[in-house]
Short mmCIF file of N, CA and C and ligand atoms in Angstrom, two decimals:
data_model
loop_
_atom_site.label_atom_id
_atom_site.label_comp_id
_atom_site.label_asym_id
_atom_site.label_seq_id
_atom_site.Cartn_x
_atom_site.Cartn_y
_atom_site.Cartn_z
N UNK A 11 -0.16 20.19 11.18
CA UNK A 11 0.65 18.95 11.13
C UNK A 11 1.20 18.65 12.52
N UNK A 12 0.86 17.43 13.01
CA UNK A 12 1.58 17.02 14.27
C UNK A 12 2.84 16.37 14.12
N UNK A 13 3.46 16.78 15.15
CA UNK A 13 5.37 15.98 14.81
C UNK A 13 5.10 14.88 16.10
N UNK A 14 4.32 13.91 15.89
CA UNK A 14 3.74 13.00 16.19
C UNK A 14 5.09 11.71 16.32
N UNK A 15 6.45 11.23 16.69
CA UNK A 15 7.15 10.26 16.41
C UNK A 15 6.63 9.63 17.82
N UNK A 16 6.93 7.84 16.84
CA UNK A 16 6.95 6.69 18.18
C UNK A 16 8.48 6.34 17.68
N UNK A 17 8.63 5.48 18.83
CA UNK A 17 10.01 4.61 18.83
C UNK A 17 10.07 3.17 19.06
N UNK A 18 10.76 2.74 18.14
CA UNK A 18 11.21 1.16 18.10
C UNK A 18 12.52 1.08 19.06
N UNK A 19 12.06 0.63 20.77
CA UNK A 19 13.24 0.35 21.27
C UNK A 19 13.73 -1.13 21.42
N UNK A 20 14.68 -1.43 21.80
CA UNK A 20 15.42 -2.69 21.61
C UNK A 20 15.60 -3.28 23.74
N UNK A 21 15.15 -3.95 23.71
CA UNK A 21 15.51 -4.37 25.11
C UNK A 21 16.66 -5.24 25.52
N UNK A 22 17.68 -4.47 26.05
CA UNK A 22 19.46 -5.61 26.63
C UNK A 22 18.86 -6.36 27.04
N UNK A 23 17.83 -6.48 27.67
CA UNK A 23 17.70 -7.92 28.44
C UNK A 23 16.73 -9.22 27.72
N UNK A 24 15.62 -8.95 27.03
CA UNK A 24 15.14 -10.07 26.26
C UNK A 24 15.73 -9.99 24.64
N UNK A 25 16.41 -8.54 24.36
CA UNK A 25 16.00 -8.78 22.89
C UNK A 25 15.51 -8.09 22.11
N UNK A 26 14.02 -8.28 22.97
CA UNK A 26 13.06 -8.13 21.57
C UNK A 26 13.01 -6.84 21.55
N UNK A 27 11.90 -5.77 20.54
CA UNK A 27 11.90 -4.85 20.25
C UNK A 27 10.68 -4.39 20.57
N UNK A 28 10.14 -3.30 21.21
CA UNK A 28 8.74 -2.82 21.63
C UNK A 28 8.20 -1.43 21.03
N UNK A 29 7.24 -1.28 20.54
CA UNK A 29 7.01 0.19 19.98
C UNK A 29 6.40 0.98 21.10
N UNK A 30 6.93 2.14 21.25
CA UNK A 30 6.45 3.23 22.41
C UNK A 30 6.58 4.64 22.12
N UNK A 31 5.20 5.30 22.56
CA UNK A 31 4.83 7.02 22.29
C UNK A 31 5.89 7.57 22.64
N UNK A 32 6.73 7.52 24.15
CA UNK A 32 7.75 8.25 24.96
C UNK A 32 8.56 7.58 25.13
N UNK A 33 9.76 8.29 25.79
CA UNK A 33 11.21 7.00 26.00
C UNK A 33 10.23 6.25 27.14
N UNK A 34 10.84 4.68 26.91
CA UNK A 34 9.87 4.00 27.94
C UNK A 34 10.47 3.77 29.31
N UNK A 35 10.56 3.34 30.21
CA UNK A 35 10.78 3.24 31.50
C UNK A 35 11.34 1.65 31.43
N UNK A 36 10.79 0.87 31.04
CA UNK A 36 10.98 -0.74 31.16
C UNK A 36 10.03 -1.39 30.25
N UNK A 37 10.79 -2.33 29.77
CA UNK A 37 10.54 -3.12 28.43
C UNK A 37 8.60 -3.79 29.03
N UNK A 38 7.65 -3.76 28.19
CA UNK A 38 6.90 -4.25 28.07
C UNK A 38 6.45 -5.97 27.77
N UNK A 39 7.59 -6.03 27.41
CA UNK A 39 7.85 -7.60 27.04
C UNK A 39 8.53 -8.74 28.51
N UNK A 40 8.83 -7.87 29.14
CA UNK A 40 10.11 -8.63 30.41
C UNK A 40 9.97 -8.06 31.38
N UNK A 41 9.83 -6.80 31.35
CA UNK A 41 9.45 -6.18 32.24
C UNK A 41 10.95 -5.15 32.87
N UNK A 42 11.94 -5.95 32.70
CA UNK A 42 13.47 -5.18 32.85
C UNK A 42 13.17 -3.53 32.65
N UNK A 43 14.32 -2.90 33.18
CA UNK A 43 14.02 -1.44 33.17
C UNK A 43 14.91 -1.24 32.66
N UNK A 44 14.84 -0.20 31.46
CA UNK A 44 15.56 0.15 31.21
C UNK A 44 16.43 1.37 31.29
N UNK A 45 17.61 1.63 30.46
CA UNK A 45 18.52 2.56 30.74
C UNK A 45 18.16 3.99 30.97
N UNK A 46 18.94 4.93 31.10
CA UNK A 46 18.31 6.80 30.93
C UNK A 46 18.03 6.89 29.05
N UNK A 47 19.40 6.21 28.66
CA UNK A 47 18.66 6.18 27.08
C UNK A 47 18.87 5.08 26.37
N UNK A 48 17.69 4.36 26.20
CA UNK A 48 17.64 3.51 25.50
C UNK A 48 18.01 2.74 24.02
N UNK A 49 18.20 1.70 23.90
CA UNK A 49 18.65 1.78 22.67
C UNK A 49 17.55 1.73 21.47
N UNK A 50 17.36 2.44 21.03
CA UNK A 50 16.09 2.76 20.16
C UNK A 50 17.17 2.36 18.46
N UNK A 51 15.82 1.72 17.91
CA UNK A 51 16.33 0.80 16.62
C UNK A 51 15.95 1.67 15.65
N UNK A 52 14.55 2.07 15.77
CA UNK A 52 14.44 3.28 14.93
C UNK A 52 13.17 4.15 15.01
N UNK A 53 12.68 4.56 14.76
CA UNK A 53 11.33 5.82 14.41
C UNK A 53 11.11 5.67 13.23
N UNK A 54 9.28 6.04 13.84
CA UNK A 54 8.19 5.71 13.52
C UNK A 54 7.61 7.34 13.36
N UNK A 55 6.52 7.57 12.15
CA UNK A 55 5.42 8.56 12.33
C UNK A 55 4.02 8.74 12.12
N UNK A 56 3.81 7.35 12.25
CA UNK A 56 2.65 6.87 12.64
C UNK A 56 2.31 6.03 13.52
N UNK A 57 1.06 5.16 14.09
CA UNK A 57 1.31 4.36 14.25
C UNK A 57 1.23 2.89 13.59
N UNK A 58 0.44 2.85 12.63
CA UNK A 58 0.40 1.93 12.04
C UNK A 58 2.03 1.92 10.74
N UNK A 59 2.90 2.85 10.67
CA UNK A 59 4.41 2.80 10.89
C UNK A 59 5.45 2.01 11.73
N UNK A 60 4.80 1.94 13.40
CA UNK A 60 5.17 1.68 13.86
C UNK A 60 5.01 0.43 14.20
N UNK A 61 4.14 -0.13 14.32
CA UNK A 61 3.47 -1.60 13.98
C UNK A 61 4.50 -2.23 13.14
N UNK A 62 4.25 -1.53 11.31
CA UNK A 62 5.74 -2.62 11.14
C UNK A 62 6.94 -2.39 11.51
N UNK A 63 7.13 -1.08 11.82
CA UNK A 63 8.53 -1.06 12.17
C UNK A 63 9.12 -2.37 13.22
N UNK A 64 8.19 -2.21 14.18
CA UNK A 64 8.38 -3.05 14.92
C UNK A 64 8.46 -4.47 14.56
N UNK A 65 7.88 -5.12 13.73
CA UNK A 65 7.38 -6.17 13.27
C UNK A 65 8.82 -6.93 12.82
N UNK A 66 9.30 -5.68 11.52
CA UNK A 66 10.18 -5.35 11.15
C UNK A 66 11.50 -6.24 12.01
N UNK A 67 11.54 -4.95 13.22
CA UNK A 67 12.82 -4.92 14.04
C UNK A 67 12.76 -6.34 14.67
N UNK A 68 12.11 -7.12 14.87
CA UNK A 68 11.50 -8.21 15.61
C UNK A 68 11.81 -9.76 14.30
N UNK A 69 12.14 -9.33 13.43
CA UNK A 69 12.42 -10.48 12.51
C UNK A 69 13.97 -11.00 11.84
N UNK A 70 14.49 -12.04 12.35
CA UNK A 70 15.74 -12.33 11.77
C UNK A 70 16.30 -11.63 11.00
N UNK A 71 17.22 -11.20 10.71
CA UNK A 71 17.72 -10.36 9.34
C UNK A 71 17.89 -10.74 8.18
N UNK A 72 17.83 -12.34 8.24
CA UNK A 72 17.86 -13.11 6.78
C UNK A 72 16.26 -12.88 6.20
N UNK A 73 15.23 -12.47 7.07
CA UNK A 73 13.80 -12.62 6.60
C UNK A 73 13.24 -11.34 6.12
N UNK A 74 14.02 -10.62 6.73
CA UNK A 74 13.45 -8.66 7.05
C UNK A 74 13.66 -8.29 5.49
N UNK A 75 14.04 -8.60 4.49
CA UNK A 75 13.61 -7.92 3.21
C UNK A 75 12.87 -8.68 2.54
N UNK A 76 12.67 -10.39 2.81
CA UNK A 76 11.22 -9.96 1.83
C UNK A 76 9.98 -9.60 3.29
N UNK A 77 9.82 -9.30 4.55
CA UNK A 77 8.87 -9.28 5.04
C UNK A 77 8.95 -7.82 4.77
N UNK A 78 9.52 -7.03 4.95
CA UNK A 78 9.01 -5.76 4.18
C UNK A 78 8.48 -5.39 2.67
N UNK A 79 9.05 -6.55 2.06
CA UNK A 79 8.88 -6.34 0.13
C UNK A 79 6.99 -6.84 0.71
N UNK A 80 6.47 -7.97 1.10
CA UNK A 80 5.47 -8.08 1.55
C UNK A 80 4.31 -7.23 1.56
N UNK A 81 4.83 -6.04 3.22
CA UNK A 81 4.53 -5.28 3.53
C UNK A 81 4.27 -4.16 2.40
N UNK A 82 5.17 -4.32 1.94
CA UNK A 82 4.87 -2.96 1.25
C UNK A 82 3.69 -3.24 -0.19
N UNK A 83 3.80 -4.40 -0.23
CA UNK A 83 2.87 -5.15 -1.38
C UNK A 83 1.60 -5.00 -0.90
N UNK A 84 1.37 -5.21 0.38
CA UNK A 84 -0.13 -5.11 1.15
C UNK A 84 -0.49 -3.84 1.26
N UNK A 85 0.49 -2.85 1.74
CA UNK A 85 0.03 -1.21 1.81
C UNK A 85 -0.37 -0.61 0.51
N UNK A 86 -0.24 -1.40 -0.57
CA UNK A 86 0.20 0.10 -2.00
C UNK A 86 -1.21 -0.30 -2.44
N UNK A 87 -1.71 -0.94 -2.44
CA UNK A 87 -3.42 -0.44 -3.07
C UNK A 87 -4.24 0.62 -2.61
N UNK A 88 -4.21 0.58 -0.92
CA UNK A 88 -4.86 1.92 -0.43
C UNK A 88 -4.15 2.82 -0.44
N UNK A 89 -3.08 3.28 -0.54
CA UNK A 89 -2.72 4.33 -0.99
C UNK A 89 -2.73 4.49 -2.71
N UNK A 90 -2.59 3.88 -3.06
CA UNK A 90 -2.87 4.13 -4.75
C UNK A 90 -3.59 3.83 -5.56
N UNK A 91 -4.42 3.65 -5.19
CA UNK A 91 -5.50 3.31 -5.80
C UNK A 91 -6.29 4.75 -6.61
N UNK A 92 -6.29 4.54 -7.86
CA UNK A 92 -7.02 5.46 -8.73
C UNK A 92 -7.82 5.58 -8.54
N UNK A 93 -8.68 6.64 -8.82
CA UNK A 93 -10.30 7.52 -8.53
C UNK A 93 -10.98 7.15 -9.88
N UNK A 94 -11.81 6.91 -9.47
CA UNK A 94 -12.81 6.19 -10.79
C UNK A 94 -12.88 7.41 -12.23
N UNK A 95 -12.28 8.71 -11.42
CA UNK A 95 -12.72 9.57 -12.93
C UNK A 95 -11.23 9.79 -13.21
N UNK A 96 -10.04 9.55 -12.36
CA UNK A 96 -8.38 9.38 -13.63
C UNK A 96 -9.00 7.96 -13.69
N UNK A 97 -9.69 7.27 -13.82
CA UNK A 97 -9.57 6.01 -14.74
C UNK A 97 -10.19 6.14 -15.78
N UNK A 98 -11.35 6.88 -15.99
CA UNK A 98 -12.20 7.48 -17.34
C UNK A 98 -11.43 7.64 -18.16
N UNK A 99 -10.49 9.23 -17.07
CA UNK A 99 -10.25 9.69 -18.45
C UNK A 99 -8.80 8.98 -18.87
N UNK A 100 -7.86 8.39 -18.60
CA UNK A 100 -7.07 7.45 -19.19
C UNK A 100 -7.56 6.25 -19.63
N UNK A 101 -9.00 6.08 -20.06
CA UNK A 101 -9.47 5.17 -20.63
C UNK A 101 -10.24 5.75 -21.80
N UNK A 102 -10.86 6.76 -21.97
CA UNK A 102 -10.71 8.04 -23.06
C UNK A 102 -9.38 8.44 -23.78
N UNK A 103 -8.33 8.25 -23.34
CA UNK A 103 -7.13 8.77 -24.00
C UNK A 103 -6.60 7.79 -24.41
N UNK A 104 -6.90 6.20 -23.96
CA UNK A 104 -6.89 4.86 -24.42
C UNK A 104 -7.47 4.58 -25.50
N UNK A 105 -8.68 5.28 -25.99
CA UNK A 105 -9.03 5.07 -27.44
C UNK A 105 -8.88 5.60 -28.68
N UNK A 106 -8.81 4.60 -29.70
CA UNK A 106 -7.96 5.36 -30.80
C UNK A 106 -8.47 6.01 -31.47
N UNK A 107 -8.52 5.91 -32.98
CA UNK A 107 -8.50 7.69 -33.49
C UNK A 107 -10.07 7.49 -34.11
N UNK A 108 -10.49 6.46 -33.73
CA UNK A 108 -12.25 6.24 -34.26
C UNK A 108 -13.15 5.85 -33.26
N UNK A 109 -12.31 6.42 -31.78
CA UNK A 109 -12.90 6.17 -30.83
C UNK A 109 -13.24 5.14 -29.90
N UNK A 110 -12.94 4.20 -31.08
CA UNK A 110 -12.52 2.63 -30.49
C UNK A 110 -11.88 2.46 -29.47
N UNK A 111 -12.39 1.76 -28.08
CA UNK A 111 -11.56 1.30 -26.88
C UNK A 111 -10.74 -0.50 -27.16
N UNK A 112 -9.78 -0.63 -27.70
CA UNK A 112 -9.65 -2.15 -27.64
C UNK A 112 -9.40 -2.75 -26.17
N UNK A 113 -9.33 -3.98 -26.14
CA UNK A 113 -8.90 -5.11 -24.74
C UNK A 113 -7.91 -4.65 -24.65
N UNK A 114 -6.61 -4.44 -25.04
CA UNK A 114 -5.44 -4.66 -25.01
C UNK A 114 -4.80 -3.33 -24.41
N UNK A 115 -5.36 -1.62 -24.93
CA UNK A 115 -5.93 -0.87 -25.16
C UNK A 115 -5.97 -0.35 -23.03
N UNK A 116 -7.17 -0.99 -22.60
CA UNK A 116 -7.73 -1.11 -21.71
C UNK A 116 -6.94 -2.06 -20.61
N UNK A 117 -6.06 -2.89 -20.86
CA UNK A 117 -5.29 -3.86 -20.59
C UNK A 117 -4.33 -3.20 -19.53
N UNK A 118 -3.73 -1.78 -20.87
CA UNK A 118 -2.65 -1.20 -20.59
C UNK A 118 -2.52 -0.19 -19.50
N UNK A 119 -3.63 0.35 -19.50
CA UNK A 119 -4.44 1.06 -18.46
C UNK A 119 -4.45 0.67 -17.04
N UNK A 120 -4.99 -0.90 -17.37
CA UNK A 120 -5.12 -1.16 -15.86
C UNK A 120 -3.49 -1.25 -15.40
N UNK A 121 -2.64 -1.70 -16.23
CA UNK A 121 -1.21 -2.09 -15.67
C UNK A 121 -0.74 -0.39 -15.51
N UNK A 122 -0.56 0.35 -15.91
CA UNK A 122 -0.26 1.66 -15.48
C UNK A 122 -0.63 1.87 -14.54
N UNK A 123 -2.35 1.75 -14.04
CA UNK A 123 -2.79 2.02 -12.73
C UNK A 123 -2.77 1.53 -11.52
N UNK A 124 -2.04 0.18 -11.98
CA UNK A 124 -1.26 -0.33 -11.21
C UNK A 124 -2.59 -1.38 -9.91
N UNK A 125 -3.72 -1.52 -11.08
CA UNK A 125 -4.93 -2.30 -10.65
C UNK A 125 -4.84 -4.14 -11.27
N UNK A 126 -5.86 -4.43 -9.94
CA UNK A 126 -5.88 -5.89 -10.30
C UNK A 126 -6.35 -6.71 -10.99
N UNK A 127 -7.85 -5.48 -11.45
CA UNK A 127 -8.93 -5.54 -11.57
C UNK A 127 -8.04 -6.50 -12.90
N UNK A 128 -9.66 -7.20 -13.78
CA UNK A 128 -9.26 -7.93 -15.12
C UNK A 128 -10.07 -7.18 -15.89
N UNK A 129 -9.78 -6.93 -17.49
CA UNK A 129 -10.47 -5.87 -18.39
C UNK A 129 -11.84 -6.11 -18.31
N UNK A 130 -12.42 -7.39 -18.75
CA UNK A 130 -13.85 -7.73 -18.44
C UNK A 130 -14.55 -6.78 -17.28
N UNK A 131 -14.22 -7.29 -16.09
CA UNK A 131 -14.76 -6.81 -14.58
C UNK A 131 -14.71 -5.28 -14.88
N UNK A 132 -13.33 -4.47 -15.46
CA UNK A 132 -13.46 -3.23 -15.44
C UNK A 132 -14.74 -2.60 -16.26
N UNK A 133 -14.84 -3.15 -17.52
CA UNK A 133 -15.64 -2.59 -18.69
C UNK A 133 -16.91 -3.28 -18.71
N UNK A 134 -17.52 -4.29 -17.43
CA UNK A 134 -18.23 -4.86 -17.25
C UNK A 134 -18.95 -3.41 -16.11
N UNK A 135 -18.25 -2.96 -15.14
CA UNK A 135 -18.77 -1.97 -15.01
C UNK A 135 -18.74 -0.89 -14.77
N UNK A 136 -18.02 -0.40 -16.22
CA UNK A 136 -18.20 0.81 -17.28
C UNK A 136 -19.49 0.60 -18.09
N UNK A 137 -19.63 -0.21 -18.75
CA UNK A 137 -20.65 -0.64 -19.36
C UNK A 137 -22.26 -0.20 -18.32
N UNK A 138 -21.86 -0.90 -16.72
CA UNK A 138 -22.89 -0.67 -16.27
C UNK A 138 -23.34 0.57 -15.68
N UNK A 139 -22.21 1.46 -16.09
CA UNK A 139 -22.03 2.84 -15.82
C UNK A 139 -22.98 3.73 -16.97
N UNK A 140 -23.34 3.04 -18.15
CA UNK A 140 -23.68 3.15 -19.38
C UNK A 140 -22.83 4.47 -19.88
N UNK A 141 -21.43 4.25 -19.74
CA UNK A 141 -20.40 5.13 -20.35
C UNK A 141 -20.14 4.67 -21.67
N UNK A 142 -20.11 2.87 -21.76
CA UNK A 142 -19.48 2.86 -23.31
C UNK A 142 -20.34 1.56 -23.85
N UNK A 143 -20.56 1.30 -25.16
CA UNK A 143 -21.38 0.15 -25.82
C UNK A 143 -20.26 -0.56 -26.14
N UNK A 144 -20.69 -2.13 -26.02
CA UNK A 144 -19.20 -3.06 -26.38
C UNK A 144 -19.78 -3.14 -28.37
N UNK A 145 -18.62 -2.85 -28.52
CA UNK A 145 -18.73 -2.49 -30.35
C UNK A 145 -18.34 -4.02 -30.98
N UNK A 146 -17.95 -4.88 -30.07
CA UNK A 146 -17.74 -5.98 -31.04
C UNK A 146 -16.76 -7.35 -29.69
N UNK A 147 -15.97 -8.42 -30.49
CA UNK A 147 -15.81 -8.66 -28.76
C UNK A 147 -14.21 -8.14 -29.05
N UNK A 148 -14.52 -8.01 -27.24
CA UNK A 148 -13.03 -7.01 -26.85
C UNK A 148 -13.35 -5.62 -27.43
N UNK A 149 -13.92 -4.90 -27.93
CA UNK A 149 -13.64 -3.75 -28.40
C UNK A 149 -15.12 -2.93 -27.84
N UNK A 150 -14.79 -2.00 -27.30
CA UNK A 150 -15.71 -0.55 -26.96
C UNK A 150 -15.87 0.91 -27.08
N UNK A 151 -16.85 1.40 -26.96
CA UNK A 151 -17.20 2.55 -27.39
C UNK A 151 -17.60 3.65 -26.66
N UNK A 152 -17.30 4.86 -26.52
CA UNK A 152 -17.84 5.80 -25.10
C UNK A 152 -19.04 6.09 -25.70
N UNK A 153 -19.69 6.26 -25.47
CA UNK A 153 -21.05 7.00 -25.71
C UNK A 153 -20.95 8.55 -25.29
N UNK A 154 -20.78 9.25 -25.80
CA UNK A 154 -20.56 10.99 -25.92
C UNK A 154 -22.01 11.60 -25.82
ZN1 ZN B 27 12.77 -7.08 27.67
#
């Protein structure tokens, strides 16, 4: 594990806010030099962390919670995004006691998993997975 931090510093003289590996020497934006210690807004441990941080530090304060609610709306699919086999099998544990998969069923699934996907598209290809036969409409079947 690397203890890898950047810093969001703040520049006295323009303002704005610049992201940097080391304490920096002089603002990138103005060019002003800055102090022995800077005023740093906050840390980062990545860099694509630091990107918004910065982004972040750089936006009115009336705007900075929904541009983070945003942000964070754009990041959470690649990180959470389910693996095609926890979607099986919570789509196996989705069917009821005759094995039956319903829409609704499958619906619930995707909202747990916190996917965009629509039931069709999903079981459109499951189906082409030849995991389950559609038993009727809206309703499916695993094939065991
Ligand atoms: Zn500056």
């Amino acid at each position: 594990m690397s203890e890898e931090r950047w810093m969001v510093v703040r520049c006295a003289s323009c303002g704005r806010c610049t992201g940097h590996r080391k304490a920096p020497r002089t603002c990138t934006r103005c060019g002003q030099s800055f102090p022995r210690d800077p005023d740093v807004v906050s840390y980062a441990s990545s860099a694509g962390e630091l990107q918004r941080a910065v982004a972040v530090a750089n936006t009115p304060e009336e705007l900075r919670e929904e541009l983070t609610a945003r942000m964070g709306r754009v990041v959470e699919p690649e990180t959470e995004a389910p693996s095609p086999a926890s979607l099986l099998d919570a789509l196996r544990e989705a069917t009821d006691a005759s094995g039956v998969l319903e829409h609704s069923a499958v619906h619930a699934v995707l909202v747990a998993k916190g996917m965009g996907q629509t039931v069709e598209d999903l079981m459109a290809m499951v189906e082409g997975e030849g995991l389950v036969i559609r038993s009727g409409h809206g309703r499916w079947q695993f094939i065991e």
